PDB file of C-alpha atoms and ligand atoms in Angstrom:
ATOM      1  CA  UNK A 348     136.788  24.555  27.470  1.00 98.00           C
ATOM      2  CA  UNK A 349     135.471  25.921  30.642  1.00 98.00           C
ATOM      3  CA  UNK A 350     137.540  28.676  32.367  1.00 98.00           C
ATOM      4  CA  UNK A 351     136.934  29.755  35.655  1.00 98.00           C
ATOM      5  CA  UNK A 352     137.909  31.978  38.786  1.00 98.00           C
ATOM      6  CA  UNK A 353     137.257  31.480  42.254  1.00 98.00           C
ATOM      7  CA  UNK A 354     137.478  34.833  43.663  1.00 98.00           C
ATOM      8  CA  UNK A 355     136.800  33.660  47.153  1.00 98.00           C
ATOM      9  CA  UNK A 356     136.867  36.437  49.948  1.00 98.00           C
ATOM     10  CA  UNK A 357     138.547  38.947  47.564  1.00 98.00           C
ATOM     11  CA  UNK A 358     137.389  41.839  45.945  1.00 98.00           C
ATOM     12  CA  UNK A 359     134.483  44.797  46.699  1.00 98.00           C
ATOM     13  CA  UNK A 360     131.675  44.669  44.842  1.00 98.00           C
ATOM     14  CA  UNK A 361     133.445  47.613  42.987  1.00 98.00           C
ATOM     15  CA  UNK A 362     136.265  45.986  42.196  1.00 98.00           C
ATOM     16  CA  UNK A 363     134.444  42.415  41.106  1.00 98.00           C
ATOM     17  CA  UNK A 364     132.687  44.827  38.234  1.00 98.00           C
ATOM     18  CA  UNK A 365     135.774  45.933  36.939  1.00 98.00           C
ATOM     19  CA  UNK A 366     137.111  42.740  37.077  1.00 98.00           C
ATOM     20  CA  UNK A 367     134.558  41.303  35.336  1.00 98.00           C
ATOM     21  CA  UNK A 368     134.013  44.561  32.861  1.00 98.00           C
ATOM     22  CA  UNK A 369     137.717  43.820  31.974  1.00 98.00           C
ATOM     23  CA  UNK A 370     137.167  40.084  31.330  1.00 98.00           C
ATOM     24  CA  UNK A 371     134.284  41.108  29.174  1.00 98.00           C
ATOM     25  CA  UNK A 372     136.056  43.200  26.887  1.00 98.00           C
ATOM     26  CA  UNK A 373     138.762  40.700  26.438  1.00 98.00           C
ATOM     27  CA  UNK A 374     136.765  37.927  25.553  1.00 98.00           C
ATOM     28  CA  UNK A 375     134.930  40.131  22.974  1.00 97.00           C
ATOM     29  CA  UNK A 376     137.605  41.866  21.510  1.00 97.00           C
ATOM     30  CA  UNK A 377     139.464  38.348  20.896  1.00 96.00           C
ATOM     31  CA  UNK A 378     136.512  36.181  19.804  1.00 95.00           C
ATOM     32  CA  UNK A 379     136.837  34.028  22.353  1.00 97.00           C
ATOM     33  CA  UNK A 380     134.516  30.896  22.779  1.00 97.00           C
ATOM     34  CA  UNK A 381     135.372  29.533  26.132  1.00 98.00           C
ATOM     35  CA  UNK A 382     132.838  29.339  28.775  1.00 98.00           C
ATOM     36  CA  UNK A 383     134.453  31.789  31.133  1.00 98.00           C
ATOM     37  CA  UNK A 384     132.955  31.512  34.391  1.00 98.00           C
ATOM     38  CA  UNK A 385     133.648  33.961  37.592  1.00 98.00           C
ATOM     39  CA  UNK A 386     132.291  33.322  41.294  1.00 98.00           C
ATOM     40  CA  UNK A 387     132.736  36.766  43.057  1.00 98.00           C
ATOM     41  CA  UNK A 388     132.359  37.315  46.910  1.00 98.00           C
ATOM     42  CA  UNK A 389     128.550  36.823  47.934  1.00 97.00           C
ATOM     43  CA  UNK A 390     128.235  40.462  48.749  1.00 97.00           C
ATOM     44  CA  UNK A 391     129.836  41.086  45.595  1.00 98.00           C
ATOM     45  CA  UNK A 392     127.323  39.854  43.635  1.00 98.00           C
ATOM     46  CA  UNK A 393     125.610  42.172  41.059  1.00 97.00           C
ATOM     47  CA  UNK A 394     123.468  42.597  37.414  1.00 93.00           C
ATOM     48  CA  UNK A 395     126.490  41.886  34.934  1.00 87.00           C
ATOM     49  CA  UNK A 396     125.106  42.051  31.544  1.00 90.00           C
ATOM     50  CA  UNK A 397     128.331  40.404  29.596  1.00 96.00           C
ATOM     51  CA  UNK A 398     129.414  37.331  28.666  1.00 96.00           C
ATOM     52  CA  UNK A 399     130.919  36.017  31.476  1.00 98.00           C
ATOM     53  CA  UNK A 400     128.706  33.874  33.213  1.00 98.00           C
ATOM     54  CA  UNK A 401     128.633  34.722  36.951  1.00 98.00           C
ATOM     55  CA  UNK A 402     128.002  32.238  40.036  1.00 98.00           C
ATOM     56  CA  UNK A 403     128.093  32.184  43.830  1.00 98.00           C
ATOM     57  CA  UNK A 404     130.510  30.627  45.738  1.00 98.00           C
ATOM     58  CA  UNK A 405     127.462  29.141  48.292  1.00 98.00           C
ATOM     59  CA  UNK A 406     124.076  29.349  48.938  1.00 98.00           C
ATOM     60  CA  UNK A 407     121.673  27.676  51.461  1.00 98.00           C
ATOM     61  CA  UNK A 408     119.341  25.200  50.035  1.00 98.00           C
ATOM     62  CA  UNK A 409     116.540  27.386  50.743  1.00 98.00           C
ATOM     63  CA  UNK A 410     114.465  30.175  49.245  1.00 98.00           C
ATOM     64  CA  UNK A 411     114.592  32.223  51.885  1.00 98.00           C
ATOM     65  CA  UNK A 412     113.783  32.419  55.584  1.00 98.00           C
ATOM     66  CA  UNK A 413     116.184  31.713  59.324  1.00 98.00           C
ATOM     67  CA  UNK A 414     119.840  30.975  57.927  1.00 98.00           C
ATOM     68  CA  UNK A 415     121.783  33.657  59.262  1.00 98.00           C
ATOM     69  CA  UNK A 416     124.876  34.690  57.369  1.00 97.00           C
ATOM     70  CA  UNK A 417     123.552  32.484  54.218  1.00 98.00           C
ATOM     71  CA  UNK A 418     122.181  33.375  51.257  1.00 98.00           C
ATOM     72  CA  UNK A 419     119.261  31.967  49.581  1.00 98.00           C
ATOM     73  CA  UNK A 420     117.195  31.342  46.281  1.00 98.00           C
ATOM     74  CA  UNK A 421     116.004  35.001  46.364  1.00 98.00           C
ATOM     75  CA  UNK A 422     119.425  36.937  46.723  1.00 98.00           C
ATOM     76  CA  UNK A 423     120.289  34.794  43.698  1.00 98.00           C
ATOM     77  CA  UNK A 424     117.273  35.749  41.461  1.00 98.00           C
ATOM     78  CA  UNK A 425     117.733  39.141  41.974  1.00 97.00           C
ATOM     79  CA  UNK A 426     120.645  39.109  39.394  1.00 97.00           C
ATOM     80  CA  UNK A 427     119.915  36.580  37.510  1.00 97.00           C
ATOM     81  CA  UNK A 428     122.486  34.312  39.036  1.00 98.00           C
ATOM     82  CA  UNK A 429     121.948  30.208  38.027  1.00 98.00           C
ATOM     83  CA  UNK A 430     125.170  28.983  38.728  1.00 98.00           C
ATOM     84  CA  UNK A 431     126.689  27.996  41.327  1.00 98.00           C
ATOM     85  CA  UNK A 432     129.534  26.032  43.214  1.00 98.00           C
ATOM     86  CA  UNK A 433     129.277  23.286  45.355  1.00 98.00           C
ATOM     87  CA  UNK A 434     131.578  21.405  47.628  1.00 98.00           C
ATOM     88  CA  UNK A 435     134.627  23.186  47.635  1.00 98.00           C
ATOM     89  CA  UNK A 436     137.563  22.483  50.089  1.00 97.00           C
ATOM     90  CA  UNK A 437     137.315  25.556  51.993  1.00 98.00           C
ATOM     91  CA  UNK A 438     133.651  24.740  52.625  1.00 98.00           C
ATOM     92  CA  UNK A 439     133.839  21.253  53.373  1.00 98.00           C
ATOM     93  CA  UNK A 440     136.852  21.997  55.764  1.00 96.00           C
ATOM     94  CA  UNK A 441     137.009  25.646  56.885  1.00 97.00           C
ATOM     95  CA  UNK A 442     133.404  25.128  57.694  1.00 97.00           C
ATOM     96  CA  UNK A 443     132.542  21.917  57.861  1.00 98.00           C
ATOM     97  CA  UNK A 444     130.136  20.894  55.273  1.00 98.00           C
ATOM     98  CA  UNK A 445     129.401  17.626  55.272  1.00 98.00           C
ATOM     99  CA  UNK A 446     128.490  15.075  52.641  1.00 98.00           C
ATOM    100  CA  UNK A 447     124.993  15.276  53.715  1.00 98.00           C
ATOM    101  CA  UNK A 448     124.669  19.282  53.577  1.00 98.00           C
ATOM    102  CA  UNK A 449     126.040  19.005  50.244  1.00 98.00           C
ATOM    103  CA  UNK A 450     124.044  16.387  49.026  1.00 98.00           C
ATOM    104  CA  UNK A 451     121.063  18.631  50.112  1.00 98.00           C
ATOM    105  CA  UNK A 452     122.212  21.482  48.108  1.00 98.00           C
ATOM    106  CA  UNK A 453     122.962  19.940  45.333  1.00 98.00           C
ATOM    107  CA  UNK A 454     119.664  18.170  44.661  1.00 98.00           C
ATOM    108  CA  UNK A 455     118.048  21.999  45.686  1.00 98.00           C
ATOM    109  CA  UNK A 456     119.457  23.812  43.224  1.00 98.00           C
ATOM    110  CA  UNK A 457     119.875  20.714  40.535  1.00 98.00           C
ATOM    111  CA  UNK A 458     115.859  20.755  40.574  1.00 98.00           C
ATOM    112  CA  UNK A 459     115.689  24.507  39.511  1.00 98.00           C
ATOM    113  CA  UNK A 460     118.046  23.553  37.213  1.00 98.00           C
ATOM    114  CA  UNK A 461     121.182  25.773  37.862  1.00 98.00           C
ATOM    115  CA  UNK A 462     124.648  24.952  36.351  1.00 98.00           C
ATOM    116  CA  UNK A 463     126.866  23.190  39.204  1.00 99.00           C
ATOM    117  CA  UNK A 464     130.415  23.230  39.734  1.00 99.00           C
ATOM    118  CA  UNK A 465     130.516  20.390  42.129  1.00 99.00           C
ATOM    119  CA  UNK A 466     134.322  19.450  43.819  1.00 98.00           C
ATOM    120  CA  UNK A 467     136.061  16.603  44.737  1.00 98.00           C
ATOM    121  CA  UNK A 468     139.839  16.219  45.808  1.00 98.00           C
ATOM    122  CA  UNK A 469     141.676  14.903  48.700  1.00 98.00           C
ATOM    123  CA  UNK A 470     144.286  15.989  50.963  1.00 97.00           C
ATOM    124  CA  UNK A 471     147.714  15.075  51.664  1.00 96.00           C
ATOM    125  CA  UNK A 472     147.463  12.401  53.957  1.00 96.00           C
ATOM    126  CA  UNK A 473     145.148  10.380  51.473  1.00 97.00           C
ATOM    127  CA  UNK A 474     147.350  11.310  48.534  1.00 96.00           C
ATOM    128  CA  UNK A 475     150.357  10.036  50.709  1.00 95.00           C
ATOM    129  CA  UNK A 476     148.431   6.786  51.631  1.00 97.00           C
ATOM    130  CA  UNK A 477     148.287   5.443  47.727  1.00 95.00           C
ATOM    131  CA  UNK A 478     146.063   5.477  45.030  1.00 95.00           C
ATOM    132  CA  UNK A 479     143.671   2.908  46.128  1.00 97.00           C
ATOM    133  CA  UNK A 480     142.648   4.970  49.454  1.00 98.00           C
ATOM    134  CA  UNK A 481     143.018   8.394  47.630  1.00 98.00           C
ATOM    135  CA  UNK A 482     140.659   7.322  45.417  1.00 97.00           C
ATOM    136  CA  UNK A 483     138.036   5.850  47.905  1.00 98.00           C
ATOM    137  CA  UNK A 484     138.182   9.242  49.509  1.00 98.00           C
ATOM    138  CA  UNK A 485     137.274  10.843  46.461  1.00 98.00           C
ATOM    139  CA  UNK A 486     134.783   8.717  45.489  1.00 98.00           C
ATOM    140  CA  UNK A 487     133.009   9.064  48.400  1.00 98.00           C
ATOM    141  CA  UNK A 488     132.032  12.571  47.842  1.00 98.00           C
ATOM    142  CA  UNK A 489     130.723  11.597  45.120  1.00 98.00           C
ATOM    143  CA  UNK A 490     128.085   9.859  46.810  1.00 98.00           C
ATOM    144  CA  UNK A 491     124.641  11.051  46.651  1.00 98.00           C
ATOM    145  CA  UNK A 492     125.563  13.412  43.561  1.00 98.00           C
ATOM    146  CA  UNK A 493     123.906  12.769  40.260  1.00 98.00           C
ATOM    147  CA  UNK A 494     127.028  11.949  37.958  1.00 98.00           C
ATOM    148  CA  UNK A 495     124.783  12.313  34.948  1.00 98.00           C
ATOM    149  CA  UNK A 496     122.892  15.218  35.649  1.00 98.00           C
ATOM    150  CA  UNK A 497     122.788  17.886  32.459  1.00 98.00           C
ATOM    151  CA  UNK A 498     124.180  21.259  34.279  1.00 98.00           C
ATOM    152  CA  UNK A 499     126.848  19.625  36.162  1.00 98.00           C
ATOM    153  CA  UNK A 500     130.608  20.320  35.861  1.00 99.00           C
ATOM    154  CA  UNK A 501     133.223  18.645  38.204  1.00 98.00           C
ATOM    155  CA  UNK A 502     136.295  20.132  39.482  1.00 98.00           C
ATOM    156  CA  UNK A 503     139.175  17.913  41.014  1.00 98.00           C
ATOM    157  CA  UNK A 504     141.021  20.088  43.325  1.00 98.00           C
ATOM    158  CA  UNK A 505     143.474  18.404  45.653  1.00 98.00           C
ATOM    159  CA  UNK A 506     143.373  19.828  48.578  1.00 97.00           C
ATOM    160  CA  UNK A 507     147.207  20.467  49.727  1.00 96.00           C
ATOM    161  CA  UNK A 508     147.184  22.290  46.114  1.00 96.00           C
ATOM    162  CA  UNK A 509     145.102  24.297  46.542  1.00 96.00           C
ATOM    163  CA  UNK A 510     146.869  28.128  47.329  1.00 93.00           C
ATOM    164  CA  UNK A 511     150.179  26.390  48.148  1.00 94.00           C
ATOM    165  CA  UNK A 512     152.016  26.420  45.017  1.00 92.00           C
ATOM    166  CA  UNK A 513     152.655  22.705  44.479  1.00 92.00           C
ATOM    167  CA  UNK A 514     150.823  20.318  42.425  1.00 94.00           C
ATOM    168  CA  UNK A 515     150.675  16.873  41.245  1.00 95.00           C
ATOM    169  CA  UNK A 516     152.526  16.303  37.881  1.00 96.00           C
ATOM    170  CA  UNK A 517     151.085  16.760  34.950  1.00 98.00           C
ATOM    171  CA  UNK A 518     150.807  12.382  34.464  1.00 98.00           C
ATOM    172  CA  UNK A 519     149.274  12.361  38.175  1.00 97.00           C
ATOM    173  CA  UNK A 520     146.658  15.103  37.052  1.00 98.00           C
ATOM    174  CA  UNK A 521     145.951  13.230  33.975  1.00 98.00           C
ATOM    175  CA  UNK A 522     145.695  10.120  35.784  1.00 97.00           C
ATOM    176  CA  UNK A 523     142.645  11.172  38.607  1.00 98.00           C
ATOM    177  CA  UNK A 524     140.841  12.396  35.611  1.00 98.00           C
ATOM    178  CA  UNK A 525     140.615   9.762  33.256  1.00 98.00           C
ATOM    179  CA  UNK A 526     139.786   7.789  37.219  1.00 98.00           C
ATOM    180  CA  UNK A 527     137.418  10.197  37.661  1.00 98.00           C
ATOM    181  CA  UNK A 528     135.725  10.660  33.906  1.00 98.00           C
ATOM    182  CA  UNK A 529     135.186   6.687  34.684  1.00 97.00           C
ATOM    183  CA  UNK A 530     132.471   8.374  37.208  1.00 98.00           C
ATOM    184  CA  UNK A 531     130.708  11.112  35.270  1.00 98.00           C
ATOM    185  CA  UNK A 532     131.067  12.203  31.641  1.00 98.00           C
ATOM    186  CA  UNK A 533     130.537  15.640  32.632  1.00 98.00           C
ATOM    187  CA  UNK A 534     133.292  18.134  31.783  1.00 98.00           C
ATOM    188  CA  UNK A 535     136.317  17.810  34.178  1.00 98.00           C
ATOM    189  CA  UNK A 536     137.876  20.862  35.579  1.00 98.00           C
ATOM    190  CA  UNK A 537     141.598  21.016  37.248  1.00 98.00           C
ATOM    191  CA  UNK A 538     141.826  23.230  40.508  1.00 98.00           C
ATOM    192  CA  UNK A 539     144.816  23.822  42.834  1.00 97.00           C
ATOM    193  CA  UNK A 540     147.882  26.247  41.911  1.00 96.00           C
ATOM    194  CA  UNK A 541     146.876  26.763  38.684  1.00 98.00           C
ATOM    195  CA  UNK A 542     149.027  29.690  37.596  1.00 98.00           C
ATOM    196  CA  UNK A 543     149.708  31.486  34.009  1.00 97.00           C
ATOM    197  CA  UNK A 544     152.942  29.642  33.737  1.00 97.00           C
ATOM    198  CA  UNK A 545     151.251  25.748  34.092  1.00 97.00           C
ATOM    199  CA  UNK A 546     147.691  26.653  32.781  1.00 98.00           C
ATOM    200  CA  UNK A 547     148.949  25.940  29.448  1.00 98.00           C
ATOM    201  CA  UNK A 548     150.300  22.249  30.211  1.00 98.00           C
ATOM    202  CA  UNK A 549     147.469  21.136  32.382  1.00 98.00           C
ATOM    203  CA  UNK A 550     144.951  22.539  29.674  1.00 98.00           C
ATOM    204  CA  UNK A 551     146.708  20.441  26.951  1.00 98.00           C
ATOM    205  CA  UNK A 552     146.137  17.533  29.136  1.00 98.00           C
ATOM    206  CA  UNK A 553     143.531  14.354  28.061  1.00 97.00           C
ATOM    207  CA  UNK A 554     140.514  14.721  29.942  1.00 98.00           C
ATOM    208  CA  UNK A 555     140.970  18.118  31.678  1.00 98.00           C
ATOM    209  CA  UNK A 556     137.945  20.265  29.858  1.00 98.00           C
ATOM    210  CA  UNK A 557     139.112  22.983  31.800  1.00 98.00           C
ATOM    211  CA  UNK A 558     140.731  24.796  34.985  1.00 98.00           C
ATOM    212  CA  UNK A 559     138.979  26.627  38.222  1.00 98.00           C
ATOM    213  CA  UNK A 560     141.510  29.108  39.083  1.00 98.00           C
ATOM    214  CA  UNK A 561     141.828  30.956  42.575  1.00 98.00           C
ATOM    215  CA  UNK A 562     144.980  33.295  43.484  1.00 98.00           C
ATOM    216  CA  UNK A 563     146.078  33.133  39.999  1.00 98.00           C
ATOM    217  CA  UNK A 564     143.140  34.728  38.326  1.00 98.00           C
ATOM    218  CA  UNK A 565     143.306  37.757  41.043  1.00 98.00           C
ATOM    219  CA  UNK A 566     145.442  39.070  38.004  1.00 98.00           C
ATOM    220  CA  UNK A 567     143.287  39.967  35.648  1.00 98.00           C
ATOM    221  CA  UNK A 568     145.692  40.188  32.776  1.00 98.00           C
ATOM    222  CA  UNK A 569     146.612  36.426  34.413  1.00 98.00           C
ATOM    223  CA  UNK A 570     143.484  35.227  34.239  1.00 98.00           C
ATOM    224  CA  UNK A 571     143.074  36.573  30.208  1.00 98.00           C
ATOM    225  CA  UNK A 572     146.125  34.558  29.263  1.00 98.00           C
ATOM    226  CA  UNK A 573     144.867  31.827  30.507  1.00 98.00           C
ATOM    227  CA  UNK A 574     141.166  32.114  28.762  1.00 98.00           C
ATOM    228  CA  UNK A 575     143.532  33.098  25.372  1.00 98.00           C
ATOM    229  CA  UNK A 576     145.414  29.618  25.917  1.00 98.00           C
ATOM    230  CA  UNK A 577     142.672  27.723  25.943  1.00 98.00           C
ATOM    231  CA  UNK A 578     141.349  28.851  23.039  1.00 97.00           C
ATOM    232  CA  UNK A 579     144.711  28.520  21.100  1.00 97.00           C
ATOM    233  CA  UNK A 580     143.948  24.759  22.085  1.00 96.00           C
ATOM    234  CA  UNK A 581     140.861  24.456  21.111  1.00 93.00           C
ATOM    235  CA  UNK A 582     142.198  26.228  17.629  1.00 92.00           C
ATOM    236  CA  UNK A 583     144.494  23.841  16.974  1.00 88.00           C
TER     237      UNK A 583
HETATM  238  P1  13P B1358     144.455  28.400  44.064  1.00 63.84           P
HETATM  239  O1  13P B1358     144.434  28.590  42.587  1.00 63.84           O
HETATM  240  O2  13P B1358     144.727  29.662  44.824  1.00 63.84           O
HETATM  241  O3  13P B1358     145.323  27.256  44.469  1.00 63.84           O
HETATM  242  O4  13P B1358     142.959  27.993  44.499  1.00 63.84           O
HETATM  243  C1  13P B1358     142.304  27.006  43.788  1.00 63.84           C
HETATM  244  C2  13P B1358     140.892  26.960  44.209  1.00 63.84           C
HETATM  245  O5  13P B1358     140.585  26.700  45.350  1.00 63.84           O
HETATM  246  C3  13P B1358     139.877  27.271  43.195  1.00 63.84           C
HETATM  247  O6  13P B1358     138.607  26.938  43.653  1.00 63.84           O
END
């Protein structure tokens, strides 16, 4: 399974190499072999030789050159960095990213062949207006995104979910994914209040390969549990 934290605008660079140095050694020390990915704070970015693989949260579809305030292929390359996540809520609605900008990123870094966490949800008012519109809304963003490319992973995060606390049920969560596995094969992550005390459910759920975790996996030791239930799954 595929375990990841969205660390979002949290944490000093100093603070995102403990994190991660703690992740490390938990993962080693318990043989664990989830993918366990991390997206720090852009400026938080850094050489982490471990096995948690590390992405950015955004990145211009560019090499380099007159974006100010993004970052580009180059601040990527200088550690190593080939993953990266695409299409969040906050992005598409904090700052207004729109199908088209997306689109555009995801073919840039899809042809230097980067692992993407591309996501798709909806909010409230589509969720509240039935299944048939909800899931016209989410289907459009996937438009323009290549469902079958090899590097991509999809996370469904609904967007009144996500940092409030509430969630669908457990049936509704399974329910969007096997809708949305009709789309792409590629593994299916669960976002939006994902906390130590659900992560267990909504891991044990058909077609959920995974979970993209934001306030929750603040907590390191949290975060850990989490990693150590999916493996007890995949155990079993
Ligand atoms: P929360 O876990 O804080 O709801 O955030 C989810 C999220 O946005 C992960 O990308």
């Amino acid at each position: 399974m595929i375990i990841a934290a969205n660390l979002k605008t949290n944490f000093t660079r100093k603070e995102t190499n403990a994190y991660i140095a703690e992740l490390d050694n938990f993962v080693k020390s318990n043989s664990v072999s989830q993918e366990v990915l991390v997206f720090p704070a852009p400026s938080s970015l850094d050489d982490n030789a471990t096995d948690i693989v590390v992405g950015t949260q955004n990145a211009y579809p560019t090499k380099e050159g007159a974006f100010t305030g993004e970052l580009g292929l180059v601040h990527l390359e200088e550690f190593s960095i080939k993953t990266i996540l695409i299409g969040h809520s906050e992005r598409r609605h904090i700052f207004g990213e729109t199908q088209e900008l997306l689109v555009k990123k995801f073919n840039f870094y899809k042809d230097l062949g980067f692992k993407i966490v591309y996501c798709v949800g909806e909010p409230l008012a589509k969720r509240e207006a039935g299944k048939e519109e909800m899931m016209e809304y989410i289907s459009a963003q996937y438009e323009g995104i290549d469902t079958e490319y090899e590097n991509l992973i999809i996370a469904y995060e609904p967007v009144w979910a996500i940092g409030t606390g509430l969630t669908p049920t457990l049936e509704d969560i399974e329910d969007v994914h096997t809708a949305l596995k009709e789309k792409s094969k590629a593994p299916l992550l669960y976002g939006g209040s994902v906390k130590v005390t659900n992560a267990k459910e909504v891991l044990s759920l058909n077609n959920v390969d995974g979970i993209l975790v934001g306030s929750a996996a603040l907590y390191a030791e949290h975060f850990c549990s989490m990693i150590q239930f999916a493996q007890e799954i995949e155990n079993n």
